[in-house]
PDB file of N, CA, C and O in Angstrom:
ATOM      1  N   UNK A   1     105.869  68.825  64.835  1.00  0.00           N
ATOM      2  CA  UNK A   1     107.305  68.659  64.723  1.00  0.00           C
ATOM      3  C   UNK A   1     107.655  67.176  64.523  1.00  0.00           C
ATOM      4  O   UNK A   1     108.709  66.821  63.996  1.00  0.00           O
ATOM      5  N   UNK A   2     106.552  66.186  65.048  1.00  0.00           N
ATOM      6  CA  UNK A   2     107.038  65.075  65.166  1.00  0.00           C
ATOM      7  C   UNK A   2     106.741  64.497  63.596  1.00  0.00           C
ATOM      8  O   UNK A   2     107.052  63.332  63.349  1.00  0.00           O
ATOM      9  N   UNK A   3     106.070  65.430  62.442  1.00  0.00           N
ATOM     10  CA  UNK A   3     106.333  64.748  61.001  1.00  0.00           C
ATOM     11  C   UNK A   3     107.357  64.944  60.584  1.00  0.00           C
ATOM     12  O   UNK A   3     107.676  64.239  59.627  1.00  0.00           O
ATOM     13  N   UNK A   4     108.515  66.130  61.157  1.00  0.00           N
ATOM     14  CA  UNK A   4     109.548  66.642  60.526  1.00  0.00           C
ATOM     15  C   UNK A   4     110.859  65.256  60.915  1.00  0.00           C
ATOM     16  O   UNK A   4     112.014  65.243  60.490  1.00  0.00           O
ATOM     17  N   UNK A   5     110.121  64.077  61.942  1.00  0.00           N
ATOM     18  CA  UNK A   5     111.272  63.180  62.143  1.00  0.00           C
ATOM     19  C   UNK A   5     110.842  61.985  61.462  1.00  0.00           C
ATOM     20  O   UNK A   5     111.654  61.129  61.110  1.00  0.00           O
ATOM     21  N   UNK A   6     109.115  61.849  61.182  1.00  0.00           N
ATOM     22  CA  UNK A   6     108.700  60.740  60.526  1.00  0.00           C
ATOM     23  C   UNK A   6     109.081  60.730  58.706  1.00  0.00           C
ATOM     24  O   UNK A   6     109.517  59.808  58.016  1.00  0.00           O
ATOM     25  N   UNK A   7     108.690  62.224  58.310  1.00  0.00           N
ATOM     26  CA  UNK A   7     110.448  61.896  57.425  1.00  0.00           C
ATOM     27  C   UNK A   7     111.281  62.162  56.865  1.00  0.00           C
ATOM     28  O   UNK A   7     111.504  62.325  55.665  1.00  0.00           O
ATOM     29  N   UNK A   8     112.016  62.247  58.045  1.00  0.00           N
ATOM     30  CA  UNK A   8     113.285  61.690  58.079  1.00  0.00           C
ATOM     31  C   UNK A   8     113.918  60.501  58.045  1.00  0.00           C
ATOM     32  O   UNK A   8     114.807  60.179  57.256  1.00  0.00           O
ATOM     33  N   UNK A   9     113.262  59.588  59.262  1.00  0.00           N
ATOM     34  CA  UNK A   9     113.436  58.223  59.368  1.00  0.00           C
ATOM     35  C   UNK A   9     112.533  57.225  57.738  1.00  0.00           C
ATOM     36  O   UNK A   9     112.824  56.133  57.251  1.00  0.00           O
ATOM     37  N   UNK A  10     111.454  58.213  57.352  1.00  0.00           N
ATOM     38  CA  UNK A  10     110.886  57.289  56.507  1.00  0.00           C
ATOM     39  C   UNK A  10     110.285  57.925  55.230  1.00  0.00           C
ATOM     40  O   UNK A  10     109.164  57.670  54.792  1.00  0.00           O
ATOM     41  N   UNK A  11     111.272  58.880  54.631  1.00  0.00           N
ATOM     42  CA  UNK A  11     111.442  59.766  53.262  1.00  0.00           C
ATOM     43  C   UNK A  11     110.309  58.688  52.407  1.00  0.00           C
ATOM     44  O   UNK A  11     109.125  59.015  52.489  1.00  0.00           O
ATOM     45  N   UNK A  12     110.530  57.866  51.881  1.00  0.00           N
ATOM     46  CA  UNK A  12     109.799  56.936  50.924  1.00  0.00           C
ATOM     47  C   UNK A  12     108.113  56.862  51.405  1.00  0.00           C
ATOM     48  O   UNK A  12     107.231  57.158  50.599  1.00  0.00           O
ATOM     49  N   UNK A  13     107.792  56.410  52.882  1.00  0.00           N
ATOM     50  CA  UNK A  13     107.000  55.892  53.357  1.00  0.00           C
ATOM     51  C   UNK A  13     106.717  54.598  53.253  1.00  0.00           C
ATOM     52  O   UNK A  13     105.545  54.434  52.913  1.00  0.00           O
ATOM     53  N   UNK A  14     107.298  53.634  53.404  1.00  0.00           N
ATOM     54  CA  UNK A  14     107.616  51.965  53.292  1.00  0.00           C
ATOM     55  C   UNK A  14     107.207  51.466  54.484  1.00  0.00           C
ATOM     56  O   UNK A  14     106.835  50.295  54.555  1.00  0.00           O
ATOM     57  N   UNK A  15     107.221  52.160  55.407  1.00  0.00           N
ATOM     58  CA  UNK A  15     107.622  51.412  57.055  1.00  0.00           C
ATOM     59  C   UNK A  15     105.887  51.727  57.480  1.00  0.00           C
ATOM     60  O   UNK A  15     105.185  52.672  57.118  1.00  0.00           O
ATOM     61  N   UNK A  16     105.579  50.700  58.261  1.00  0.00           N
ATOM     62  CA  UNK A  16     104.270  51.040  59.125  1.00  0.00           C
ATOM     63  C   UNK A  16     104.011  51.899  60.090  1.00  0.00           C
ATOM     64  O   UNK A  16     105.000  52.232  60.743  1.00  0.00           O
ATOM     65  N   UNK A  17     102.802  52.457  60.453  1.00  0.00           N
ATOM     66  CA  UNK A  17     102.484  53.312  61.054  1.00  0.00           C
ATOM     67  C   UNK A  17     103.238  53.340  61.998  1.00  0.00           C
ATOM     68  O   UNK A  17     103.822  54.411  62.160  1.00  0.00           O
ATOM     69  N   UNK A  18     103.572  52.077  63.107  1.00  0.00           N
ATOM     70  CA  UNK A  18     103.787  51.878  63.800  1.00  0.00           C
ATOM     71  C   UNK A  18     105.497  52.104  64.326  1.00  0.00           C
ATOM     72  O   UNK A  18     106.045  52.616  65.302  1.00  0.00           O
ATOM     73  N   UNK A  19     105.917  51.448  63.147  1.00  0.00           N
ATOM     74  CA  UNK A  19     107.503  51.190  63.279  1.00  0.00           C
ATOM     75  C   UNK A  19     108.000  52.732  62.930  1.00  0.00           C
ATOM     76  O   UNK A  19     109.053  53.151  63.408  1.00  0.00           O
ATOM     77  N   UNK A  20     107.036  53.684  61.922  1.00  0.00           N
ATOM     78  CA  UNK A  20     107.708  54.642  61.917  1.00  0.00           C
ATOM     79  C   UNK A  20     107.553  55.800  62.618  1.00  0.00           C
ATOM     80  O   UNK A  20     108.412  56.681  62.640  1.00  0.00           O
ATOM     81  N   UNK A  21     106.430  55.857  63.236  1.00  0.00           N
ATOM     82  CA  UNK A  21     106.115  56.539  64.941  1.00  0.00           C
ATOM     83  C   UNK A  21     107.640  56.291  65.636  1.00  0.00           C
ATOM     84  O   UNK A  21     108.474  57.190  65.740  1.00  0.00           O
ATOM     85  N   UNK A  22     107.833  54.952  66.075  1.00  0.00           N
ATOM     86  CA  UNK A  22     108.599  54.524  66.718  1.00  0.00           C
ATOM     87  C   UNK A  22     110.016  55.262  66.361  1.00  0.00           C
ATOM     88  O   UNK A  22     110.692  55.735  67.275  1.00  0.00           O
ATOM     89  N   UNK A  23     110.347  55.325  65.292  1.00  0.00           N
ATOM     90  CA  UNK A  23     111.838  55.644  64.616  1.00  0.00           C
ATOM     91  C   UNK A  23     111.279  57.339  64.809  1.00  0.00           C
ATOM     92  O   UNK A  23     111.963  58.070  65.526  1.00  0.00           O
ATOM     93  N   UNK A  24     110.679  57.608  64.490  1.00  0.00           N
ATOM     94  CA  UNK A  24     110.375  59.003  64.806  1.00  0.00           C
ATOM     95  C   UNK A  24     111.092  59.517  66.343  1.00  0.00           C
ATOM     96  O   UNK A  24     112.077  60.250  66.261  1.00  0.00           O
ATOM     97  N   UNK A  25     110.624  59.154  67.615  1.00  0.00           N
ATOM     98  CA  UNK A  25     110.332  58.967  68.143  1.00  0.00           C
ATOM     99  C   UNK A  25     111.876  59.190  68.865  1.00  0.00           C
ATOM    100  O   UNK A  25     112.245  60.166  69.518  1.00  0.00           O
ATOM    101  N   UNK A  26     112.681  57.895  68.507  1.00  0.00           N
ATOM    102  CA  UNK A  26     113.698  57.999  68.650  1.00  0.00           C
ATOM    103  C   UNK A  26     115.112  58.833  68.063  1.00  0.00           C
ATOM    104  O   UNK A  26     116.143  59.115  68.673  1.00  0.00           O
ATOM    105  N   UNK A  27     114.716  59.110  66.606  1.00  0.00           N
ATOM    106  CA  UNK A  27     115.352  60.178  66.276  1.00  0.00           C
ATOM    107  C   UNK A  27     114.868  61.705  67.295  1.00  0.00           C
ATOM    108  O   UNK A  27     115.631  62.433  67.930  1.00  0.00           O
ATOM    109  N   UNK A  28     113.902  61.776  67.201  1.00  0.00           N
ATOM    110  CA  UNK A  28     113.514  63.156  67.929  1.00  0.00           C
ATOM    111  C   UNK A  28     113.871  63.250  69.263  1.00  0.00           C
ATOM    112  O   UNK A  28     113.854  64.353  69.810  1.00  0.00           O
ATOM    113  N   UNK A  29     114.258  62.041  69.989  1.00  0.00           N
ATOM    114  CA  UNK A  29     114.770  62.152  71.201  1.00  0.00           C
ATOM    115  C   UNK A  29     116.648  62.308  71.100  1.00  0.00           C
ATOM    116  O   UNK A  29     117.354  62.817  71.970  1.00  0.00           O
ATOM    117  N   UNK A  30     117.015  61.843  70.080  1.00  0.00           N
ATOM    118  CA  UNK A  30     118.008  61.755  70.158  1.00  0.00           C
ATOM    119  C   UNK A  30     118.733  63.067  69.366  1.00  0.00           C
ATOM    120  O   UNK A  30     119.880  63.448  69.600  1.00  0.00           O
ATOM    121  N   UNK A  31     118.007  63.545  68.585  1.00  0.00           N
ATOM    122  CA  UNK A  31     117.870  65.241  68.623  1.00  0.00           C
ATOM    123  C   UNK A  31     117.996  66.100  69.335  1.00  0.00           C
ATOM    124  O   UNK A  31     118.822  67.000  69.191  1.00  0.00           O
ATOM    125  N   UNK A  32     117.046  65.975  70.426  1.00  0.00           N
ATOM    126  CA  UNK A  32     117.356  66.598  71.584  1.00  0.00           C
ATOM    127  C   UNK A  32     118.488  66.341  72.113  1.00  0.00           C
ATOM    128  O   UNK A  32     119.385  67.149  71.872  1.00  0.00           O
ATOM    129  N   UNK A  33     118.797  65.185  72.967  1.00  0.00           N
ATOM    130  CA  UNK A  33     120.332  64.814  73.310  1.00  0.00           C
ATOM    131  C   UNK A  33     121.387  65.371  72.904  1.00  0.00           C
ATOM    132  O   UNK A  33     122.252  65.714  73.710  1.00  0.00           O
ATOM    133  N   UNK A  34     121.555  65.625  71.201  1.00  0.00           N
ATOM    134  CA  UNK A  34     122.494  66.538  70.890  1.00  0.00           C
ATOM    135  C   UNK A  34     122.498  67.545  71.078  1.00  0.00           C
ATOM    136  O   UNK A  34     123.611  68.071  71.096  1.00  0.00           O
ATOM    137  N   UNK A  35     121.262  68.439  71.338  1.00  0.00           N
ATOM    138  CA  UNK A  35     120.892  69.895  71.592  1.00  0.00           C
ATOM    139  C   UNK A  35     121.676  70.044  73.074  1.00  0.00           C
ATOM    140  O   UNK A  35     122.233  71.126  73.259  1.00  0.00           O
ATOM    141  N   UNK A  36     121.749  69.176  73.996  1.00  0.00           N
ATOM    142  CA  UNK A  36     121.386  68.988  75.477  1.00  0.00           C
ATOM    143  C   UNK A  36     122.945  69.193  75.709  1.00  0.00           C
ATOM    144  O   UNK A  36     123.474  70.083  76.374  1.00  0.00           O
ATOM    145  N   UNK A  37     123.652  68.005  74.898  1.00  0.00           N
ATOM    146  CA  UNK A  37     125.204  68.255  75.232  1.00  0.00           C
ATOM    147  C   UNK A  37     125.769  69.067  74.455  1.00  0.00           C
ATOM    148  O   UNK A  37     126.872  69.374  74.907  1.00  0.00           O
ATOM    149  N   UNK A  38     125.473  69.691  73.245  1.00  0.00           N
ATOM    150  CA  UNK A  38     125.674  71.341  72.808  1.00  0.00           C
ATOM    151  C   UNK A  38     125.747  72.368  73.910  1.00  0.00           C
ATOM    152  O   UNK A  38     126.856  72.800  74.228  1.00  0.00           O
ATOM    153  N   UNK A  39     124.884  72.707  74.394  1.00  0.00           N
ATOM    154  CA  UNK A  39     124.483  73.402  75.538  1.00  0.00           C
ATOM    155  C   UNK A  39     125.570  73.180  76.410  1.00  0.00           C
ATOM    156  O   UNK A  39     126.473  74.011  76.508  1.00  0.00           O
ATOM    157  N   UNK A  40     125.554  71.926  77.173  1.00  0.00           N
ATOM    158  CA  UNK A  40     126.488  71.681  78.323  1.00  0.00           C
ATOM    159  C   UNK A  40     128.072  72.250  77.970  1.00  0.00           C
ATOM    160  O   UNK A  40     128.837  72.952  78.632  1.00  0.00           O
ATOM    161  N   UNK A  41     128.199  71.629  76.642  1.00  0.00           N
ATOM    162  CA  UNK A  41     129.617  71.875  76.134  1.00  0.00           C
ATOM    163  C   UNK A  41     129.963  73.406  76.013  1.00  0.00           C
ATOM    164  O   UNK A  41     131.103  73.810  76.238  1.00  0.00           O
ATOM    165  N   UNK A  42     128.920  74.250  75.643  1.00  0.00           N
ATOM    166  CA  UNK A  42     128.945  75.444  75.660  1.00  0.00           C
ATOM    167  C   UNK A  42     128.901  76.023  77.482  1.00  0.00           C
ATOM    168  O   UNK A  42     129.859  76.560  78.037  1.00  0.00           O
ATOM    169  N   UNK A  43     127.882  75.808  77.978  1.00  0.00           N
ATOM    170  CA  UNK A  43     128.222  76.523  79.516  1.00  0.00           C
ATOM    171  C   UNK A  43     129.842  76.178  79.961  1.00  0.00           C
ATOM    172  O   UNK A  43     130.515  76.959  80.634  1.00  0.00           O
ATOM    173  N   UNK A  44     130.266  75.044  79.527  1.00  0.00           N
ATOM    174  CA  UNK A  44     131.071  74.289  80.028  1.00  0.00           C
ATOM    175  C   UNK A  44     132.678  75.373  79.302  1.00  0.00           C
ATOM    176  O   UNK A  44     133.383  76.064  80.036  1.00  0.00           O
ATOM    177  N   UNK A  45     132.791  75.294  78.495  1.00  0.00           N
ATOM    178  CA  UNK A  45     133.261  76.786  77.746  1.00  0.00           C
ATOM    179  C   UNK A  45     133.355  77.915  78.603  1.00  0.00           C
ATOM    180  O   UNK A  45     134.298  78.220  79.332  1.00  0.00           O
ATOM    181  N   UNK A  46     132.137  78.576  78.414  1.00  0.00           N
ATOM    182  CA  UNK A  46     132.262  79.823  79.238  1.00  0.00           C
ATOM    183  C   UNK A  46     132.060  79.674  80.731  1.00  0.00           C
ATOM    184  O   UNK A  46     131.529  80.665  81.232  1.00  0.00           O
ATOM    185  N   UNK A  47     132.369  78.614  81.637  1.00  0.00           N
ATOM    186  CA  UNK A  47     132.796  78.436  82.666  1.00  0.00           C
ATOM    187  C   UNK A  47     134.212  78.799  82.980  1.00  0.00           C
ATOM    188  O   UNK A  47     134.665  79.692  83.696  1.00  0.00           O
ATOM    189  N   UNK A  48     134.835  77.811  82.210  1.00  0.00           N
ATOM    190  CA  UNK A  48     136.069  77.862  81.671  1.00  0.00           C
ATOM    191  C   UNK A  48     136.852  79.145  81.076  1.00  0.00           C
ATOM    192  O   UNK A  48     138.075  79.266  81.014  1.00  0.00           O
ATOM    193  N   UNK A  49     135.964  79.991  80.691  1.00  0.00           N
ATOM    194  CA  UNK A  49     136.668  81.518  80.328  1.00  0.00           C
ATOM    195  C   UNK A  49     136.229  82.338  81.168  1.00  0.00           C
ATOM    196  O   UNK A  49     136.930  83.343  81.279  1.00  0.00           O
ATOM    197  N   UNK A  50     135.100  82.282  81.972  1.00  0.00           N
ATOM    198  CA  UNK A  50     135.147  83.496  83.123  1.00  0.00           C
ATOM    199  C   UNK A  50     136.193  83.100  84.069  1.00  0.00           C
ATOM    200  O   UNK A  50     136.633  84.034  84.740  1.00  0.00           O
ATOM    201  N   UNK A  51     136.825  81.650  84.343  1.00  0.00           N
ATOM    202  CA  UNK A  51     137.603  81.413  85.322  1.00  0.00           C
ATOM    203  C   UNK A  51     138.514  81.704  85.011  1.00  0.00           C
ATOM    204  O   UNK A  51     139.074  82.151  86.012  1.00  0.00           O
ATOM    205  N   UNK A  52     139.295  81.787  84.002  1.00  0.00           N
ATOM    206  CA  UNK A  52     140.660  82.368  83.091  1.00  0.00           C
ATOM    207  C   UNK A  52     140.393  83.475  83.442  1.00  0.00           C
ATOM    208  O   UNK A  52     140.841  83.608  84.581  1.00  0.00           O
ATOM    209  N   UNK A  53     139.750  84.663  83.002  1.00  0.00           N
ATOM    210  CA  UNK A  53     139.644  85.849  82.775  1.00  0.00           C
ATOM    211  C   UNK A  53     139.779  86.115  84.530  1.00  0.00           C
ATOM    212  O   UNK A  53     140.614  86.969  84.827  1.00  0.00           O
ATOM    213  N   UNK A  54     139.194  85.601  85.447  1.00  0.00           N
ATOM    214  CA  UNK A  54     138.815  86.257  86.828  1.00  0.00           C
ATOM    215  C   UNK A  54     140.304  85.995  87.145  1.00  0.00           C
ATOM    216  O   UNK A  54     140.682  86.968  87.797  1.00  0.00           O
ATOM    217  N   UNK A  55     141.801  84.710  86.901  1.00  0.00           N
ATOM    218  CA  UNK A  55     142.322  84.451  87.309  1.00  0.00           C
ATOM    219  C   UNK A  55     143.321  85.505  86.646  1.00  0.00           C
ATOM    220  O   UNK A  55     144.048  86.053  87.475  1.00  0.00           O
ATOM    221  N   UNK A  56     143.511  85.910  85.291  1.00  0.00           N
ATOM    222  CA  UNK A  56     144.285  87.163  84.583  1.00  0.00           C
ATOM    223  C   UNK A  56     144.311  88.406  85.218  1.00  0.00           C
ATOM    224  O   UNK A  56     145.324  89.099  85.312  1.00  0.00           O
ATOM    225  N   UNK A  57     142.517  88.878  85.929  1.00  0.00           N
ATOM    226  CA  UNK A  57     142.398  90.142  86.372  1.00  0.00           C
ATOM    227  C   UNK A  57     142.946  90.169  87.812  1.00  0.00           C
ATOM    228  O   UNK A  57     143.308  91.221  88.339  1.00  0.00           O
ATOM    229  N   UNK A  58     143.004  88.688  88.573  1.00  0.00           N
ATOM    230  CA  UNK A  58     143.733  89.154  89.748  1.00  0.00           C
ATOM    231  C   UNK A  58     145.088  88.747  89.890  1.00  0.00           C
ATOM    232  O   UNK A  58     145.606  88.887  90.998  1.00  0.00           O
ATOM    233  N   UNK A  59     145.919  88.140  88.706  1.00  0.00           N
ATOM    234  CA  UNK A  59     147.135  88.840  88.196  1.00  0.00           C
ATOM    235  C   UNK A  59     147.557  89.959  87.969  1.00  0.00           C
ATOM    236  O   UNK A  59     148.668  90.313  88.363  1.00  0.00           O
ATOM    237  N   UNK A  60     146.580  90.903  87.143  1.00  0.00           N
ATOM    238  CA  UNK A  60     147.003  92.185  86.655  1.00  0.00           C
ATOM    239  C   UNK A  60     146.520  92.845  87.750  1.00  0.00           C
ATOM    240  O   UNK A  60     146.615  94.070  87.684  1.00  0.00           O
ATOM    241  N   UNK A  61     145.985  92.345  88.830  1.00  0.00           N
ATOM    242  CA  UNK A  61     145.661  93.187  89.956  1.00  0.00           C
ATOM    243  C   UNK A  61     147.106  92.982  90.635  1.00  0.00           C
ATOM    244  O   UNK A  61     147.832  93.973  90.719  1.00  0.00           O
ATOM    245  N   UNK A  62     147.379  92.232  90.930  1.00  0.00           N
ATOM    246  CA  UNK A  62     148.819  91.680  92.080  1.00  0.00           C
ATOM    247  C   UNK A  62     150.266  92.581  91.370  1.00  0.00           C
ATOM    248  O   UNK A  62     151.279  93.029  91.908  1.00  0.00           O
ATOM    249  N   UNK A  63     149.896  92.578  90.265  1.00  0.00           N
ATOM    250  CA  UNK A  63     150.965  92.879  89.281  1.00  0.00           C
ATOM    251  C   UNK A  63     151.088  94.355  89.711  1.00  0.00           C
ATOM    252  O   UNK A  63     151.988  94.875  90.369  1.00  0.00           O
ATOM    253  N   UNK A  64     149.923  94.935  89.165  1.00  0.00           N
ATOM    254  CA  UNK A  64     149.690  96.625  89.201  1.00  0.00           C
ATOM    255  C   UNK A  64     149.828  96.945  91.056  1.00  0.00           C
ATOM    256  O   UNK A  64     149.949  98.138  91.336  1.00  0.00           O
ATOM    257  N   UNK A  65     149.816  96.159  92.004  1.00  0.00           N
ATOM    258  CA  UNK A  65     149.805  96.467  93.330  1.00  0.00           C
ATOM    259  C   UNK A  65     151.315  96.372  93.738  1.00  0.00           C
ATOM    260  O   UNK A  65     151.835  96.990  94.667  1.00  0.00           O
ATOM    261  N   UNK A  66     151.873  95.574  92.965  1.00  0.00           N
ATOM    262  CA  UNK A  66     153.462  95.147  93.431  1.00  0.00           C
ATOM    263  C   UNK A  66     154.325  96.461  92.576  1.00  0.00           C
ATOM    264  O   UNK A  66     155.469  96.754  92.924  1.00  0.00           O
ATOM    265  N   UNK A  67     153.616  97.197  91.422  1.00  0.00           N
ATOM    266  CA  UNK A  67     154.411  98.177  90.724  1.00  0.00           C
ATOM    267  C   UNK A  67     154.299  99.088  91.229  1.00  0.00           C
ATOM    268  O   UNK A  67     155.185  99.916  91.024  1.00  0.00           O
ATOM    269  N   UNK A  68     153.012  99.518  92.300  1.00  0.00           N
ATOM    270  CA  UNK A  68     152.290 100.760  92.856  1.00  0.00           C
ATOM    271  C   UNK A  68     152.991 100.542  94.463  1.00  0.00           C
ATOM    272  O   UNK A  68     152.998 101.417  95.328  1.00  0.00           O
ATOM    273  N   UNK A  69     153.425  99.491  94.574  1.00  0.00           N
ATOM    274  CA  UNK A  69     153.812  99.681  96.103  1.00  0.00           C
ATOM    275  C   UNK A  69     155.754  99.151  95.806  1.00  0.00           C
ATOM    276  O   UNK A  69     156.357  98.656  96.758  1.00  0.00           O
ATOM    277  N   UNK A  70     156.304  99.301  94.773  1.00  0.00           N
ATOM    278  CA  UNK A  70     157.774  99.288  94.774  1.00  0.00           C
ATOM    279  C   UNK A  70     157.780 101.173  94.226  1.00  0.00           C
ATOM    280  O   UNK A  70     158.894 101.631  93.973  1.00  0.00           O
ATOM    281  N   UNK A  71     156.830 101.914  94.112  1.00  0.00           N
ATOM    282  CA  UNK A  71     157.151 102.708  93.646  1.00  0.00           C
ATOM    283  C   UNK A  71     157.141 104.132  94.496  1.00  0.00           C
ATOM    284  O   UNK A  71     157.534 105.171  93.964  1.00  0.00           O
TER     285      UNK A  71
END
């Protein structure tokens, strides 16, 4: 996987073994990173909608209890 970042960073092949390990290296970490806060942003989402949804259903619970007990 780690040729799929060497090139990237170094399409031509110009750069030394060394420097382009290195750029590798750091693109592929920083690859991940985006993967990492994708993720977060997503749990972070559906955190955020089970807590909506749990807070709607014990509305429509209070709701349906206040129609069932005026009735």
């Amino acid at each position: 996987m780690l040729d799929k970042f060497e090139k990237q960073v170094d399409p031509d092949g110009v750069l030394t073994p060394a420097e382009r390990a290195k750029r590798a290296a750091n693109a592929r970490k920083a690859h991940f990173q985006r993967l990492a806060l994708k993720s977060a942003q997503a749990r972070r989402r559906a955190k955020e909608a089970r807590a909506e949804a749990d807070q709607l259903d014990a509305e429509a619970a209070a709701a349906e209890a206040q129609i069932g007990g005026a009735a």
